[in-house]
Amino acid sequence: MPVHDIEAVLKVEEEAVSQIEAAKAEAASAIESEEKRAAEYIREEEKKARRAAEEEISRARSDAESVAETMALDAEEAVKRLHALAASKKRDGVRVIIRAVTGDRDVLSG
């Protein structure tokens, strides 16, 4: 094989090696870019999930506070009714004692 043919083959091989190296570098760059995009996507999805969870926790907390307030108001109302009932029973007891002592049926009537 003549020398100039060997030089031409070597030149073609060098060109091919150069193109392969360039393709490898381009592929590595594309992979790195895709990895960065994927990582950013994952971070954004995590942020969305975190926000959604925080909103759900906030709603649950608000609902629980509302239920607790309603239960507290119901309990206060029940205590008021019990106090009123106890006061009524106490007044009834006092009336009975006064009637028994005085024999007057009209005392504290009404």
PDB file of N, CA and C in Angstrom:
ATOM      1  N   MET A   1       0.863  -1.164   0.000  1.00  0.00           N
ATOM      2  CA  MET A   1       0.000   0.000   0.000  1.00  0.00           C
ATOM      3  C   MET A   1       0.914   1.234   0.000  1.00  0.00           C
ATOM      4  N   PRO A   2       0.638   2.160  -0.872  1.00  0.00           N
ATOM      5  CA  PRO A   2       1.474   3.354  -0.945  1.00  0.00           C
ATOM      6  C   PRO A   2       1.354   4.197   0.322  1.00  0.00           C
ATOM      7  N   VAL A   3       2.342   4.973   0.607  1.00  0.00           N
ATOM      8  CA  VAL A   3       2.422   5.804   1.810  1.00  0.00           C
ATOM      9  C   VAL A   3       1.283   6.824   1.845  1.00  0.00           C
ATOM     10  N   HIS A   4       1.000   7.421   0.706  1.00  0.00           N
ATOM     11  CA  HIS A   4      -0.071   8.431   0.735  1.00  0.00           C
ATOM     12  C   HIS A   4      -1.431   7.784   1.020  1.00  0.00           C
ATOM     13  N   ASP A   5      -1.625   6.508   0.646  1.00  0.00           N
ATOM     14  CA  ASP A   5      -2.866   5.802   0.982  1.00  0.00           C
ATOM     15  C   ASP A   5      -2.929   5.539   2.495  1.00  0.00           C
ATOM     16  N   ILE A   6      -1.804   5.177   3.075  1.00  0.00           N
ATOM     17  CA  ILE A   6      -1.735   4.919   4.523  1.00  0.00           C
ATOM     18  C   ILE A   6      -2.004   6.225   5.274  1.00  0.00           C
ATOM     19  N   GLU A   7      -1.430   7.303   4.799  1.00  0.00           N
ATOM     20  CA  GLU A   7      -1.673   8.602   5.431  1.00  0.00           C
ATOM     21  C   GLU A   7      -3.150   8.991   5.332  1.00  0.00           C
ATOM     22  N   ALA A   8      -3.752   8.696   4.200  1.00  0.00           N
ATOM     23  CA  ALA A   8      -5.185   9.003   4.012  1.00  0.00           C
ATOM     24  C   ALA A   8      -6.034   8.175   4.970  1.00  0.00           C
ATOM     25  N   VAL A   9      -5.707   6.904   5.129  1.00  0.00           N
ATOM     26  CA  VAL A   9      -6.435   6.023   6.049  1.00  0.00           C
ATOM     27  C   VAL A   9      -6.269   6.534   7.480  1.00  0.00           C
ATOM     28  N   LEU A  10      -5.049   6.907   7.860  1.00  0.00           N
ATOM     29  CA  LEU A  10      -4.796   7.422   9.209  1.00  0.00           C
ATOM     30  C   LEU A  10      -5.576   8.714   9.442  1.00  0.00           C
ATOM     31  N   LYS A  11      -5.605   9.548   8.397  1.00  0.00           N
ATOM     32  CA  LYS A  11      -6.347  10.803   8.519  1.00  0.00           C
ATOM     33  C   LYS A  11      -7.847  10.522   8.720  1.00  0.00           C
ATOM     34  N   VAL A  12      -8.387   9.563   7.987  1.00  0.00           N
ATOM     35  CA  VAL A  12      -9.801   9.171   8.132  1.00  0.00           C
ATOM     36  C   VAL A  12     -10.038   8.606   9.529  1.00  0.00           C
ATOM     37  N   GLU A  13      -9.114   7.778  10.013  1.00  0.00           N
ATOM     38  CA  GLU A  13      -9.245   7.212  11.361  1.00  0.00           C
ATOM     39  C   GLU A  13      -9.200   8.319  12.417  1.00  0.00           C
ATOM     40  N   GLU A  14      -8.291   9.257  12.271  1.00  0.00           N
ATOM     41  CA  GLU A  14      -8.212  10.378  13.222  1.00  0.00           C
ATOM     42  C   GLU A  14      -9.514  11.179  13.217  1.00  0.00           C
ATOM     43  N   GLU A  15     -10.038  11.399  12.022  1.00  0.00           N
ATOM     44  CA  GLU A  15     -11.315  12.121  11.882  1.00  0.00           C
ATOM     45  C   GLU A  15     -12.435  11.346  12.579  1.00  0.00           C
ATOM     46  N   ALA A  16     -12.450  10.018  12.366  1.00  0.00           N
ATOM     47  CA  ALA A  16     -13.475   9.172  12.988  1.00  0.00           C
ATOM     48  C   ALA A  16     -13.343   9.206  14.511  1.00  0.00           C
ATOM     49  N   VAL A  17     -12.100   9.107  14.996  1.00  0.00           N
ATOM     50  CA  VAL A  17     -11.861   9.170  16.443  1.00  0.00           C
ATOM     51  C   VAL A  17     -12.311  10.519  16.978  1.00  0.00           C
ATOM     52  N   SER A  18     -12.004  11.574  16.271  1.00  0.00           N
ATOM     53  CA  SER A  18     -12.410  12.916  16.679  1.00  0.00           C
ATOM     54  C   SER A  18     -13.930  13.033  16.729  1.00  0.00           C
ATOM     55  N   GLN A  19     -14.601  12.499  15.721  1.00  0.00           N
ATOM     56  CA  GLN A  19     -16.073  12.538  15.696  1.00  0.00           C
ATOM     57  C   GLN A  19     -16.663  11.702  16.833  1.00  0.00           C
ATOM     58  N   ILE A  20     -16.040  10.552  17.107  1.00  0.00           N
ATOM     59  CA  ILE A  20     -16.509   9.701  18.219  1.00  0.00           C
ATOM     60  C   ILE A  20     -16.347  10.436  19.541  1.00  0.00           C
ATOM     61  N   GLU A  21     -15.205  11.084  19.734  1.00  0.00           N
ATOM     62  CA  GLU A  21     -14.973  11.841  20.970  1.00  0.00           C
ATOM     63  C   GLU A  21     -15.985  12.981  21.087  1.00  0.00           C
ATOM     64  N   ALA A  22     -16.244  13.666  19.986  1.00  0.00           N
ATOM     65  CA  ALA A  22     -17.225  14.759  20.005  1.00  0.00           C
ATOM     66  C   ALA A  22     -18.617  14.226  20.331  1.00  0.00           C
ATOM     67  N   ALA A  23     -18.967  13.077  19.749  1.00  0.00           N
ATOM     68  CA  ALA A  23     -20.270  12.460  20.023  1.00  0.00           C
ATOM     69  C   ALA A  23     -20.377  12.044  21.484  1.00  0.00           C
ATOM     70  N   LYS A  24     -19.283  11.502  22.033  1.00  0.00           N
ATOM     71  CA  LYS A  24     -19.270  11.117  23.457  1.00  0.00           C
ATOM     72  C   LYS A  24     -19.477  12.349  24.336  1.00  0.00           C
ATOM     73  N   ALA A  25     -18.767  13.429  24.017  1.00  0.00           N
ATOM     74  CA  ALA A  25     -18.896  14.657  24.807  1.00  0.00           C
ATOM     75  C   ALA A  25     -20.308  15.213  24.710  1.00  0.00           C
ATOM     76  N   GLU A  26     -20.878  15.184  23.501  1.00  0.00           N
ATOM     77  CA  GLU A  26     -22.249  15.672  23.312  1.00  0.00           C
ATOM     78  C   GLU A  26     -23.234  14.800  24.078  1.00  0.00           C
ATOM     79  N   ALA A  27     -23.052  13.490  24.037  1.00  0.00           N
ATOM     80  CA  ALA A  27     -23.922  12.567  24.767  1.00  0.00           C
ATOM     81  C   ALA A  27     -23.803  12.799  26.270  1.00  0.00           C
ATOM     82  N   ALA A  28     -22.576  12.987  26.751  1.00  0.00           N
ATOM     83  CA  ALA A  28     -22.374  13.237  28.186  1.00  0.00           C
ATOM     84  C   ALA A  28     -23.047  14.537  28.590  1.00  0.00           C
ATOM     85  N   SER A  29     -22.938  15.542  27.747  1.00  0.00           N
ATOM     86  CA  SER A  29     -23.576  16.826  28.030  1.00  0.00           C
ATOM     87  C   SER A  29     -25.098  16.681  28.049  1.00  0.00           C
ATOM     88  N   ALA A  30     -25.624  15.938  27.085  1.00  0.00           N
ATOM     89  CA  ALA A  30     -27.072  15.714  27.026  1.00  0.00           C
ATOM     90  C   ALA A  30     -27.554  14.946  28.250  1.00  0.00           C
ATOM     91  N   ILE A  31     -26.782  13.951  28.654  1.00  0.00           N
ATOM     92  CA  ILE A  31     -27.145  13.161  29.844  1.00  0.00           C
ATOM     93  C   ILE A  31     -27.130  14.051  31.083  1.00  0.00           C
ATOM     94  N   GLU A  32     -26.089  14.862  31.217  1.00  0.00           N
ATOM     95  CA  GLU A  32     -25.988  15.765  32.370  1.00  0.00           C
ATOM     96  C   GLU A  32     -27.155  16.751  32.384  1.00  0.00           C
ATOM     97  N   SER A  33     -27.478  17.279  31.227  1.00  0.00           N
ATOM     98  CA  SER A  33     -28.590  18.224  31.115  1.00  0.00           C
ATOM     99  C   SER A  33     -29.908  17.539  31.491  1.00  0.00           C
ATOM    100  N   GLU A  34     -30.106  16.331  31.014  1.00  0.00           N
ATOM    101  CA  GLU A  34     -31.338  15.584  31.323  1.00  0.00           C
ATOM    102  C   GLU A  34     -31.410  15.250  32.812  1.00  0.00           C
ATOM    103  N   GLU A  35     -30.269  14.905  33.401  1.00  0.00           N
ATOM    104  CA  GLU A  35     -30.236  14.617  34.837  1.00  0.00           C
ATOM    105  C   GLU A  35     -30.601  15.858  35.642  1.00  0.00           C
ATOM    106  N   LYS A  36     -30.089  17.013  35.213  1.00  0.00           N
ATOM    107  CA  LYS A  36     -30.419  18.265  35.906  1.00  0.00           C
ATOM    108  C   LYS A  36     -31.911  18.564  35.794  1.00  0.00           C
ATOM    109  N   ARG A  37     -32.465  18.379  34.573  1.00  0.00           N
ATOM    110  CA  ARG A  37     -33.902  18.616  34.391  1.00  0.00           C
ATOM    111  C   ARG A  37     -34.721  17.666  35.245  1.00  0.00           C
ATOM    112  N   ALA A  38     -34.326  16.403  35.293  1.00  0.00           N
ATOM    113  CA  ALA A  38     -35.046  15.416  36.101  1.00  0.00           C
ATOM    114  C   ALA A  38     -34.968  15.771  37.582  1.00  0.00           C
ATOM    115  N   ALA A  39     -33.792  16.185  38.029  1.00  0.00           N
ATOM    116  CA  ALA A  39     -33.632  16.566  39.439  1.00  0.00           C
ATOM    117  C   ALA A  39     -34.501  17.774  39.763  1.00  0.00           C
ATOM    118  N   GLU A  40     -34.557  18.743  38.867  1.00  0.00           N
ATOM    119  CA  GLU A  40     -35.396  19.929  39.084  1.00  0.00           C
ATOM    120  C   GLU A  40     -36.873  19.538  39.110  1.00  0.00           C
ATOM    121  N   TYR A  41     -37.265  18.667  38.212  1.00  0.00           N
ATOM    122  CA  TYR A  41     -38.651  18.185  38.187  1.00  0.00           C
ATOM    123  C   TYR A  41     -39.009  17.498  39.507  1.00  0.00           C
ATOM    124  N   ILE A  42     -38.103  16.665  39.981  1.00  0.00           N
ATOM    125  CA  ILE A  42     -38.334  15.961  41.247  1.00  0.00           C
ATOM    126  C   ILE A  42     -38.456  16.966  42.393  1.00  0.00           C
ATOM    127  N   ARG A  43     -37.572  17.977  42.419  1.00  0.00           N
ATOM    128  CA  ARG A  43     -37.655  19.000  43.474  1.00  0.00           C
ATOM    129  C   ARG A  43     -38.992  19.731  43.417  1.00  0.00           C
ATOM    130  N   GLU A  44     -39.437  20.081  42.224  1.00  0.00           N
ATOM    131  CA  GLU A  44     -40.720  20.786  42.078  1.00  0.00           C
ATOM    132  C   GLU A  44     -41.886  19.908  42.536  1.00  0.00           C
ATOM    133  N   GLU A  45     -41.846  18.639  42.167  1.00  0.00           N
ATOM    134  CA  GLU A  45     -42.909  17.722  42.589  1.00  0.00           C
ATOM    135  C   GLU A  45     -42.907  17.537  44.103  1.00  0.00           C
ATOM    136  N   GLU A  46     -41.707  17.482  44.698  1.00  0.00           N
ATOM    137  CA  GLU A  46     -41.615  17.374  46.156  1.00  0.00           C
ATOM    138  C   GLU A  46     -42.189  18.620  46.820  1.00  0.00           C
ATOM    139  N   LYS A  47     -41.898  19.797  46.247  1.00  0.00           N
ATOM    140  CA  LYS A  47     -42.444  21.047  46.791  1.00  0.00           C
ATOM    141  C   LYS A  47     -43.958  21.038  46.717  1.00  0.00           C
ATOM    142  N   LYS A  48     -44.493  20.599  45.569  1.00  0.00           N
ATOM    143  CA  LYS A  48     -45.951  20.537  45.403  1.00  0.00           C
ATOM    144  C   LYS A  48     -46.559  19.587  46.428  1.00  0.00           C
ATOM    145  N   ALA A  49     -45.947  18.427  46.582  1.00  0.00           N
ATOM    146  CA  ALA A  49     -46.456  17.432  47.539  1.00  0.00           C
ATOM    147  C   ALA A  49     -46.387  17.976  48.962  1.00  0.00           C
ATOM    148  N   ARG A  50     -45.284  18.662  49.285  1.00  0.00           N
ATOM    149  CA  ARG A  50     -45.124  19.236  50.620  1.00  0.00           C
ATOM    150  C   ARG A  50     -46.203  20.298  50.865  1.00  0.00           C
ATOM    151  N   ARG A  51     -46.410  21.175  49.857  1.00  0.00           N
ATOM    152  CA  ARG A  51     -47.443  22.214  50.001  1.00  0.00           C
ATOM    153  C   ARG A  51     -48.825  21.596  50.184  1.00  0.00           C
ATOM    154  N   ALA A  52     -49.116  20.576  49.386  1.00  0.00           N
ATOM    155  CA  ALA A  52     -50.416  19.910  49.495  1.00  0.00           C
ATOM    156  C   ALA A  52     -50.584  19.278  50.879  1.00  0.00           C
ATOM    157  N   ALA A  53     -49.529  18.653  51.371  1.00  0.00           N
ATOM    158  CA  ALA A  53     -49.595  18.042  52.708  1.00  0.00           C
ATOM    159  C   ALA A  53     -49.776  19.104  53.787  1.00  0.00           C
ATOM    160  N   GLU A  54     -49.062  20.229  53.655  1.00  0.00           N
ATOM    161  CA  GLU A  54     -49.200  21.308  54.637  1.00  0.00           C
ATOM    162  C   GLU A  54     -50.606  21.888  54.607  1.00  0.00           C
ATOM    163  N   GLU A  55     -51.178  22.030  53.408  1.00  0.00           N
ATOM    164  CA  GLU A  55     -52.549  22.536  53.303  1.00  0.00           C
ATOM    165  C   GLU A  55     -53.533  21.559  53.926  1.00  0.00           C
ATOM    166  N   GLU A  56     -53.331  20.272  53.706  1.00  0.00           N
ATOM    167  CA  GLU A  56     -54.217  19.256  54.283  1.00  0.00           C
ATOM    168  C   GLU A  56     -54.102  19.256  55.804  1.00  0.00           C
ATOM    169  N   ILE A  57     -52.882  19.387  56.310  1.00  0.00           N
ATOM    170  CA  ILE A  57     -52.684  19.461  57.761  1.00  0.00           C
ATOM    171  C   ILE A  57     -53.374  20.696  58.316  1.00  0.00           C
ATOM    172  N   SER A  58     -53.253  21.808  57.626  1.00  0.00           N
ATOM    173  CA  SER A  58     -53.883  23.053  58.065  1.00  0.00           C
ATOM    174  C   SER A  58     -55.404  22.898  58.097  1.00  0.00           C
ATOM    175  N   ARG A  59     -55.961  22.285  57.040  1.00  0.00           N
ATOM    176  CA  ARG A  59     -57.418  22.063  57.008  1.00  0.00           C
ATOM    177  C   ARG A  59     -57.848  21.141  58.146  1.00  0.00           C
ATOM    178  N   ALA A  60     -57.088  20.082  58.361  1.00  0.00           N
ATOM    179  CA  ALA A  60     -57.426  19.138  59.431  1.00  0.00           C
ATOM    180  C   ALA A  60     -57.352  19.821  60.790  1.00  0.00           C
ATOM    181  N   ARG A  61     -56.321  20.658  60.975  1.00  0.00           N
ATOM    182  CA  ARG A  61     -56.172  21.379  62.239  1.00  0.00           C
ATOM    183  C   ARG A  61     -57.351  22.331  62.441  1.00  0.00           C
ATOM    184  N   SER A  62     -57.722  23.035  61.383  1.00  0.00           N
ATOM    185  CA  SER A  62     -58.846  23.970  61.453  1.00  0.00           C
ATOM    186  C   SER A  62     -60.143  23.229  61.770  1.00  0.00           C
ATOM    187  N   ASP A  63     -60.344  22.094  61.096  1.00  0.00           N
ATOM    188  CA  ASP A  63     -61.543  21.287  61.370  1.00  0.00           C
ATOM    189  C   ASP A  63     -61.555  20.810  62.816  1.00  0.00           C
ATOM    190  N   ALA A  64     -60.402  20.359  63.299  1.00  0.00           N
ATOM    191  CA  ALA A  64     -60.317  19.869  64.679  1.00  0.00           C
ATOM    192  C   ALA A  64     -60.590  21.000  65.668  1.00  0.00           C
ATOM    193  N   GLU A  65     -60.052  22.189  65.388  1.00  0.00           N
ATOM    194  CA  GLU A  65     -60.298  23.332  66.263  1.00  0.00           C
ATOM    195  C   GLU A  65     -61.773  23.700  66.265  1.00  0.00           C
ATOM    196  N   SER A  66     -62.404  23.644  65.109  1.00  0.00           N
ATOM    197  CA  SER A  66     -63.825  23.951  65.008  1.00  0.00           C
ATOM    198  C   SER A  66     -64.658  22.948  65.801  1.00  0.00           C
ATOM    199  N   VAL A  67     -64.325  21.686  65.667  1.00  0.00           N
ATOM    200  CA  VAL A  67     -65.038  20.654  66.425  1.00  0.00           C
ATOM    201  C   VAL A  67     -64.819  20.857  67.919  1.00  0.00           C
ATOM    202  N   ALA A  68     -63.586  21.173  68.315  1.00  0.00           N
ATOM    203  CA  ALA A  68     -63.281  21.391  69.732  1.00  0.00           C
ATOM    204  C   ALA A  68     -64.059  22.585  70.279  1.00  0.00           C
ATOM    205  N   GLU A  69     -64.153  23.668  69.482  1.00  0.00           N
ATOM    206  CA  GLU A  69     -64.917  24.835  69.916  1.00  0.00           C
ATOM    207  C   GLU A  69     -66.387  24.487  70.079  1.00  0.00           C
ATOM    208  N   THR A  70     -66.923  23.736  69.125  1.00  0.00           N
ATOM    209  CA  THR A  70     -68.326  23.322  69.213  1.00  0.00           C
ATOM    210  C   THR A  70     -68.547  22.452  70.441  1.00  0.00           C
ATOM    211  N   MET A  71     -67.624  21.534  70.682  1.00  0.00           N
ATOM    212  CA  MET A  71     -67.758  20.670  71.859  1.00  0.00           C
ATOM    213  C   MET A  71     -67.660  21.491  73.148  1.00  0.00           C
ATOM    214  N   ALA A  72     -66.786  22.485  73.169  1.00  0.00           N
ATOM    215  CA  ALA A  72     -66.639  23.329  74.361  1.00  0.00           C
ATOM    216  C   ALA A  72     -67.918  24.120  74.594  1.00  0.00           C
ATOM    217  N   LEU A  73     -68.486  24.674  73.517  1.00  0.00           N
ATOM    218  CA  LEU A  73     -69.742  25.418  73.661  1.00  0.00           C
ATOM    219  C   LEU A  73     -70.862  24.497  74.130  1.00  0.00           C
ATOM    220  N   ASP A  74     -70.926  23.307  73.578  1.00  0.00           N
ATOM    221  CA  ASP A  74     -71.940  22.337  74.011  1.00  0.00           C
ATOM    222  C   ASP A  74     -71.751  21.987  75.485  1.00  0.00           C
ATOM    223  N   ALA A  75     -70.496  21.827  75.895  1.00  0.00           N
ATOM    224  CA  ALA A  75     -70.215  21.496  77.294  1.00  0.00           C
ATOM    225  C   ALA A  75     -70.611  22.657  78.208  1.00  0.00           C
ATOM    226  N   GLU A  76     -70.296  23.887  77.781  1.00  0.00           N
ATOM    227  CA  GLU A  76     -70.693  25.063  78.576  1.00  0.00           C
ATOM    228  C   GLU A  76     -72.203  25.134  78.714  1.00  0.00           C
ATOM    229  N   GLU A  77     -72.899  24.882  77.624  1.00  0.00           N
ATOM    230  CA  GLU A  77     -74.368  24.919  77.656  1.00  0.00           C
ATOM    231  C   GLU A  77     -74.902  23.827  78.581  1.00  0.00           C
ATOM    232  N   ALA A  78     -74.303  22.657  78.535  1.00  0.00           N
ATOM    233  CA  ALA A  78     -74.731  21.564  79.410  1.00  0.00           C
ATOM    234  C   ALA A  78     -74.503  21.926  80.876  1.00  0.00           C
ATOM    235  N   VAL A  79     -73.363  22.550  81.173  1.00  0.00           N
ATOM    236  CA  VAL A  79     -73.072  22.970  82.550  1.00  0.00           C
ATOM    237  C   VAL A  79     -74.090  24.010  83.004  1.00  0.00           C
ATOM    238  N   LYS A  80     -74.420  24.972  82.129  1.00  0.00           N
ATOM    239  CA  LYS A  80     -75.424  25.979  82.474  1.00  0.00           C
ATOM    240  C   LYS A  80     -76.769  25.333  82.774  1.00  0.00           C
ATOM    241  N   ARG A  81     -77.140  24.365  81.935  1.00  0.00           N
ATOM    242  CA  ARG A  81     -78.426  23.671  82.176  1.00  0.00           C
ATOM    243  C   ARG A  81     -78.398  22.901  83.496  1.00  0.00           C
ATOM    244  N   LEU A  82     -77.249  22.266  83.789  1.00  0.00           N
ATOM    245  CA  LEU A  82     -77.132  21.537  85.057  1.00  0.00           C
ATOM    246  C   LEU A  82     -77.212  22.487  86.244  1.00  0.00           C
ATOM    247  N   HIS A  83     -76.555  23.661  86.125  1.00  0.00           N
ATOM    248  CA  HIS A  83     -76.615  24.641  87.216  1.00  0.00           C
ATOM    249  C   HIS A  83     -78.051  25.138  87.397  1.00  0.00           C
ATOM    250  N   ALA A  84     -78.713  25.402  86.276  1.00  0.00           N
ATOM    251  CA  ALA A  84     -80.104  25.865  86.354  1.00  0.00           C
ATOM    252  C   ALA A  84     -80.983  24.796  86.983  1.00  0.00           C
ATOM    253  N   LEU A  85     -80.767  23.550  86.595  1.00  0.00           N
ATOM    254  CA  LEU A  85     -81.543  22.452  87.161  1.00  0.00           C
ATOM    255  C   LEU A  85     -81.261  22.320  88.654  1.00  0.00           C
ATOM    256  N   ALA A  86     -79.985  22.432  89.031  1.00  0.00           N
ATOM    257  CA  ALA A  86     -79.625  22.333  90.448  1.00  0.00           C
ATOM    258  C   ALA A  86     -80.236  23.481  91.235  1.00  0.00           C
ATOM    259  N   ALA A  87     -80.200  24.705  90.686  1.00  0.00           N
ATOM    260  CA  ALA A  87     -80.796  25.857  91.363  1.00  0.00           C
ATOM    261  C   ALA A  87     -82.294  25.665  91.496  1.00  0.00           C
ATOM    262  N   SER A  88     -82.925  25.147  90.460  1.00  0.00           N
ATOM    263  CA  SER A  88     -84.368  24.903  90.498  1.00  0.00           C
ATOM    264  C   SER A  88     -84.703  23.873  91.575  1.00  0.00           C
ATOM    265  N   LYS A  89     -83.924  22.809  91.633  1.00  0.00           N
ATOM    266  CA  LYS A  89     -84.162  21.774  92.649  1.00  0.00           C
ATOM    267  C   LYS A  89     -83.930  22.344  94.045  1.00  0.00           C
ATOM    268  N   LYS A  90     -82.930  23.224  94.178  1.00  0.00           N
ATOM    269  CA  LYS A  90     -82.646  23.836  95.472  1.00  0.00           C
ATOM    270  C   LYS A  90     -83.826  24.719  95.891  1.00  0.00           C
ATOM    271  N   ARG A  91     -84.333  25.536  94.930  1.00  0.00           N
ATOM    272  CA  ARG A  91     -85.497  26.393  95.242  1.00  0.00           C
ATOM    273  C   ARG A  91     -86.700  25.546  95.622  1.00  0.00           C
ATOM    274  N   ASP A  92     -86.896  24.457  94.873  1.00  0.00           N
ATOM    275  CA  ASP A  92     -88.022  23.566  95.190  1.00  0.00           C
ATOM    276  C   ASP A  92     -87.871  23.004  96.598  1.00  0.00           C
ATOM    277  N   GLY A  93     -86.634  22.646  96.956  1.00  0.00           N
ATOM    278  CA  GLY A  93     -86.388  22.112  98.305  1.00  0.00           C
ATOM    279  C   GLY A  93     -86.659  23.159  99.374  1.00  0.00           C
ATOM    280  N   VAL A  94     -86.260  24.413  99.129  1.00  0.00           N
ATOM    281  CA  VAL A  94     -86.499  25.494 100.082  1.00  0.00           C
ATOM    282  C   VAL A  94     -87.997  25.724 100.238  1.00  0.00           C
ATOM    283  N   ARG A  95     -88.747  25.701  99.152  1.00  0.00           N
ATOM    284  CA  ARG A  95     -90.213  25.885  99.203  1.00  0.00           C
ATOM    285  C   ARG A  95     -90.873  24.803 100.058  1.00  0.00           C
ATOM    286  N   VAL A  96     -90.397  23.572  99.854  1.00  0.00           N
ATOM    287  CA  VAL A  96     -90.980  22.467 100.605  1.00  0.00           C
ATOM    288  C   VAL A  96     -90.714  22.658 102.095  1.00  0.00           C
ATOM    289  N   ILE A  97     -89.485  23.071 102.423  1.00  0.00           N
ATOM    290  CA  ILE A  97     -89.143  23.273 103.843  1.00  0.00           C
ATOM    291  C   ILE A  97     -89.984  24.414 104.424  1.00  0.00           C
ATOM    292  N   ILE A  98     -90.102  25.534 103.713  1.00  0.00           N
ATOM    293  CA  ILE A  98     -90.894  26.668 104.215  1.00  0.00           C
ATOM    294  C   ILE A  98     -92.348  26.254 104.387  1.00  0.00           C
ATOM    295  N   ARG A  99     -92.885  25.553 103.459  1.00  0.00           N
ATOM    296  CA  ARG A  99     -94.280  25.104 103.563  1.00  0.00           C
ATOM    297  C   ARG A  99     -94.452  24.166 104.758  1.00  0.00           C
ATOM    298  N   ALA A 100     -93.459  23.302 104.935  1.00  0.00           N
ATOM    299  CA  ALA A 100     -93.569  22.364 106.058  1.00  0.00           C
ATOM    300  C   ALA A 100     -93.505  23.111 107.383  1.00  0.00           C
ATOM    301  N   VAL A 101     -92.645  24.130 107.442  1.00  0.00           N
ATOM    302  CA  VAL A 101     -92.474  24.863 108.692  1.00  0.00           C
ATOM    303  C   VAL A 101     -93.672  25.779 108.938  1.00  0.00           C
ATOM    304  N   THR A 102     -94.110  26.489 107.936  1.00  0.00           N
ATOM    305  CA  THR A 102     -95.165  27.484 108.129  1.00  0.00           C
ATOM    306  C   THR A 102     -96.554  26.918 107.891  1.00  0.00           C
ATOM    307  N   GLY A 103     -96.629  25.841 107.152  1.00  0.00           N
ATOM    308  CA  GLY A 103     -97.934  25.292 106.833  1.00  0.00           C
ATOM    309  C   GLY A 103     -98.643  26.122 105.777  1.00  0.00           C
ATOM    310  N   ASP A 104     -97.962  27.097 105.219  1.00  0.00           N
ATOM    311  CA  ASP A 104     -98.548  28.004 104.225  1.00  0.00           C
ATOM    312  C   ASP A 104     -98.268  27.486 102.824  1.00  0.00           C
ATOM    313  N   ARG A 105     -99.288  27.207 102.134  1.00  0.00           N
ATOM    314  CA  ARG A 105     -99.132  26.656 100.764  1.00  0.00           C
ATOM    315  C   ARG A 105     -98.867  27.777  99.746  1.00  0.00           C
ATOM    316  N   ASP A 106     -99.135  29.025 100.083  1.00  0.00           N
ATOM    317  CA  ASP A 106     -98.967  30.107  99.125  1.00  0.00           C
ATOM    318  C   ASP A 106     -97.593  30.775  99.216  1.00  0.00           C
ATOM    319  N   VAL A 107     -96.770  30.367 100.154  1.00  0.00           N
ATOM    320  CA  VAL A 107     -95.431  30.968 100.296  1.00  0.00           C
ATOM    321  C   VAL A 107     -94.597  30.617  99.083  1.00  0.00           C
ATOM    322  N   LEU A 108     -93.947  31.620  98.531  1.00  0.00           N
ATOM    323  CA  LEU A 108     -93.042  31.459  97.378  1.00  0.00           C
ATOM    324  C   LEU A 108     -93.744  30.832  96.166  1.00  0.00           C
ATOM    325  N   SER A 109     -95.032  31.011  96.092  1.00  0.00           N
ATOM    326  CA  SER A 109     -95.704  30.438  94.927  1.00  0.00           C
ATOM    327  C   SER A 109     -95.484  31.340  93.729  1.00  0.00           C
ATOM    328  N   GLY A 110     -95.544  30.709  92.596  1.00  0.00           N
ATOM    329  CA  GLY A 110     -95.444  31.468  91.373  1.00  0.00           C
ATOM    330  C   GLY A 110     -94.129  31.439  90.845  1.00  0.00           C
TER     331      GLY A 110
END
